[in-house]
Amino acid sequence: MRTLTDDPYAYSLALGCGNCAAFEWCGGLSVRDSIWDCLDHCCGKPGDCTNVCVKNPVQYVDQKREILGFDLANIPRLVGNYRPLGHDIVPLIYHRTGRERPVPGTAFALRLHDVVDFARGELRYPTRDQLSKSIRRLISF
């Protein structure tokens, strides 16, 4: 369904979105398909529909109440253990092919594919020690 992928840089805004009451928090749809607005995706069966849709007012109100509205301002920020990097740029380690010596430094970036096994849906190296051992020949601490 790539014709329904929202891409405001490639496609113009659907004509019906500009006058919609929800446009301010929704932002509208910019898709390749010729649609008027999001209601063009309505299945026409509000009693059986599981999507958030204004054509099913009872379910729509309950669903909107459940998420406290569509504004993201009510989403609490995650308190994390963030430490600023001492660098603006860190080297990206692809693999060791053709590497003559380990990369010096204290901060590195790895490709997500090298850290996550997407086929199994799990981390390739569950602990920091295992990850460090696997890349120790690539970098010099």
Short mmCIF file of C-alpha atoms in Angstrom, two decimals:
data_model
loop_
_atom_site.label_atom_id
_atom_site.label_comp_id
_atom_site.label_asym_id
_atom_site.label_seq_id
_atom_site.Cartn_x
_atom_site.Cartn_y
_atom_site.Cartn_z
CA MET A 1 0.00 0.00 0.00
CA ARG A 2 2.75 2.45 -0.88
CA THR A 3 0.11 4.66 -2.51
CA LEU A 4 -1.12 5.44 1.02
CA THR A 5 2.29 6.30 2.47
CA ASP A 6 2.19 9.85 3.79
CA ASP A 7 4.98 11.94 2.26
CA PRO A 8 4.37 15.71 2.38
CA TYR A 9 7.61 16.33 0.46
CA ALA A 10 6.50 14.25 -2.52
CA TYR A 11 2.70 14.68 -2.61
CA SER A 12 0.32 17.57 -2.13
CA LEU A 13 -2.08 17.75 0.79
CA ALA A 14 -5.43 16.05 0.24
CA LEU A 15 -7.97 18.72 -0.69
CA GLY A 16 -10.36 18.02 2.18
CA CYS A 17 -7.72 18.16 4.90
CA GLY A 18 -7.29 21.94 4.97
CA ASN A 19 -10.84 22.57 6.26
CA CYS A 20 -10.88 19.69 8.74
CA ALA A 21 -11.34 20.51 12.42
CA ALA A 22 -8.60 17.98 13.28
CA PHE A 23 -6.04 19.41 10.85
CA GLU A 24 -4.09 21.30 13.53
CA TRP A 25 -3.10 18.17 15.44
CA CYS A 26 -3.32 15.71 12.53
CA GLY A 27 -1.39 17.60 9.87
CA GLY A 28 -3.44 16.09 7.05
CA LEU A 29 -2.62 13.43 4.49
CA SER A 30 -0.19 13.76 1.60
CA VAL A 31 -0.41 10.49 -0.30
CA ARG A 32 -0.06 9.39 -3.91
CA ASP A 33 -3.67 8.16 -4.12
CA SER A 34 -6.39 10.61 -5.11
CA ILE A 35 -8.33 11.04 -1.88
CA TRP A 36 -10.37 13.88 -0.42
CA ASP A 37 -9.50 13.20 3.23
CA CYS A 38 -9.01 10.34 5.69
CA LEU A 39 -12.70 9.44 5.52
CA ASP A 40 -12.07 8.06 2.04
CA HIS A 41 -10.54 5.10 3.90
CA CYS A 42 -13.76 4.47 5.81
CA CYS A 43 -15.05 0.91 5.47
CA GLY A 44 -18.68 2.06 5.79
CA LYS A 45 -19.40 -0.45 8.56
CA PRO A 46 -19.12 1.54 11.80
CA GLY A 47 -20.54 -1.30 13.88
CA ASP A 48 -17.75 -3.69 12.82
CA CYS A 49 -14.93 -1.19 12.44
CA THR A 50 -11.98 -1.27 14.84
CA ASN A 51 -10.26 1.87 13.51
CA VAL A 52 -10.51 5.24 15.19
CA CYS A 53 -13.14 6.84 12.97
CA VAL A 54 -15.52 9.78 13.45
CA LYS A 55 -18.21 7.83 11.60
CA ASN A 56 -18.55 5.62 14.68
CA PRO A 57 -19.22 8.39 17.22
CA VAL A 58 -19.65 6.24 20.35
CA GLN A 59 -16.48 4.23 19.78
CA TYR A 60 -14.61 7.31 18.54
CA VAL A 61 -15.37 9.27 21.72
CA ASP A 62 -14.34 6.33 23.91
CA GLN A 63 -11.14 5.79 21.93
CA LYS A 64 -10.25 9.47 22.02
CA ARG A 65 -10.96 9.62 25.75
CA GLU A 66 -8.79 6.55 26.32
CA ILE A 67 -5.72 8.24 24.80
CA LEU A 68 -6.55 11.66 26.29
CA GLY A 69 -6.88 13.26 22.85
CA PHE A 70 -4.60 13.29 19.86
CA ASP A 71 -2.26 15.99 21.11
CA LEU A 72 1.15 14.62 22.07
CA ALA A 73 1.58 17.21 24.82
CA ASN A 74 0.04 14.82 27.38
CA ILE A 75 2.71 12.17 26.78
CA PRO A 76 5.17 12.21 29.69
CA ARG A 77 8.84 12.54 28.85
CA LEU A 78 11.03 9.57 29.63
CA VAL A 79 13.56 10.29 32.31
CA GLY A 80 16.77 8.71 31.14
CA ASN A 81 20.36 8.39 32.10
CA TYR A 82 21.65 10.65 29.38
CA ARG A 83 25.26 11.66 29.19
CA PRO A 84 26.41 14.20 26.64
CA LEU A 85 28.95 12.95 24.13
CA GLY A 86 32.27 14.71 24.21
CA HIS A 87 32.25 14.63 20.43
CA ASP A 88 30.07 16.06 17.70
CA ILE A 89 31.00 13.19 15.39
CA VAL A 90 31.75 9.56 16.21
CA PRO A 91 33.19 6.99 13.80
CA LEU A 92 30.75 4.46 12.34
CA ILE A 93 32.21 0.96 12.45
CA TYR A 94 30.89 -1.09 9.51
CA HIS A 95 33.08 -4.20 9.69
CA ARG A 96 36.72 -5.18 9.88
CA THR A 97 37.21 -5.90 6.19
CA GLY A 98 40.24 -4.02 4.94
CA ARG A 99 41.02 -2.51 8.35
CA GLU A 100 44.77 -2.33 8.96
CA ARG A 101 44.60 -1.28 12.60
CA PRO A 102 41.96 -0.74 15.27
CA VAL A 103 40.10 2.57 15.29
CA PRO A 104 41.20 4.77 18.23
CA GLY A 105 38.64 6.56 20.38
CA THR A 106 36.12 6.22 23.18
CA ALA A 107 32.77 6.54 21.38
CA PHE A 108 31.65 4.59 18.32
CA ALA A 109 28.51 3.98 16.29
CA LEU A 110 27.53 0.54 15.02
CA ARG A 111 24.99 -0.38 12.35
CA LEU A 112 21.72 -1.57 13.87
CA HIS A 113 21.89 -4.69 11.72
CA ASP A 114 25.22 -5.59 13.35
CA VAL A 115 23.68 -5.37 16.82
CA VAL A 116 20.18 -6.80 16.21
CA ASP A 117 19.34 -10.13 14.57
CA PHE A 118 16.12 -9.12 12.81
CA ALA A 119 15.35 -12.68 11.64
CA ARG A 120 15.17 -13.93 15.23
CA GLY A 121 14.03 -10.61 16.69
CA GLU A 122 16.71 -10.44 19.34
CA LEU A 123 20.02 -8.82 20.15
CA ARG A 124 23.13 -10.44 18.72
CA TYR A 125 25.05 -9.58 21.90
CA PRO A 126 22.82 -9.54 24.98
CA THR A 127 25.46 -7.98 27.23
CA ARG A 128 27.91 -5.12 26.90
CA ASP A 129 30.80 -7.51 27.57
CA GLN A 130 29.81 -9.79 24.68
CA LEU A 131 29.50 -6.81 22.35
CA SER A 132 32.87 -5.47 23.49
CA LYS A 133 34.56 -8.83 22.90
CA SER A 134 33.10 -9.08 19.40
CA ILE A 135 34.36 -5.65 18.35
CA ARG A 136 37.56 -5.49 20.45
CA ARG A 137 39.71 -6.26 17.38
CA LEU A 138 38.06 -3.39 15.53
CA ILE A 139 38.65 -0.62 18.04
CA SER A 140 41.36 0.30 20.51
CA PHE A 141 40.10 1.51 23.87
#
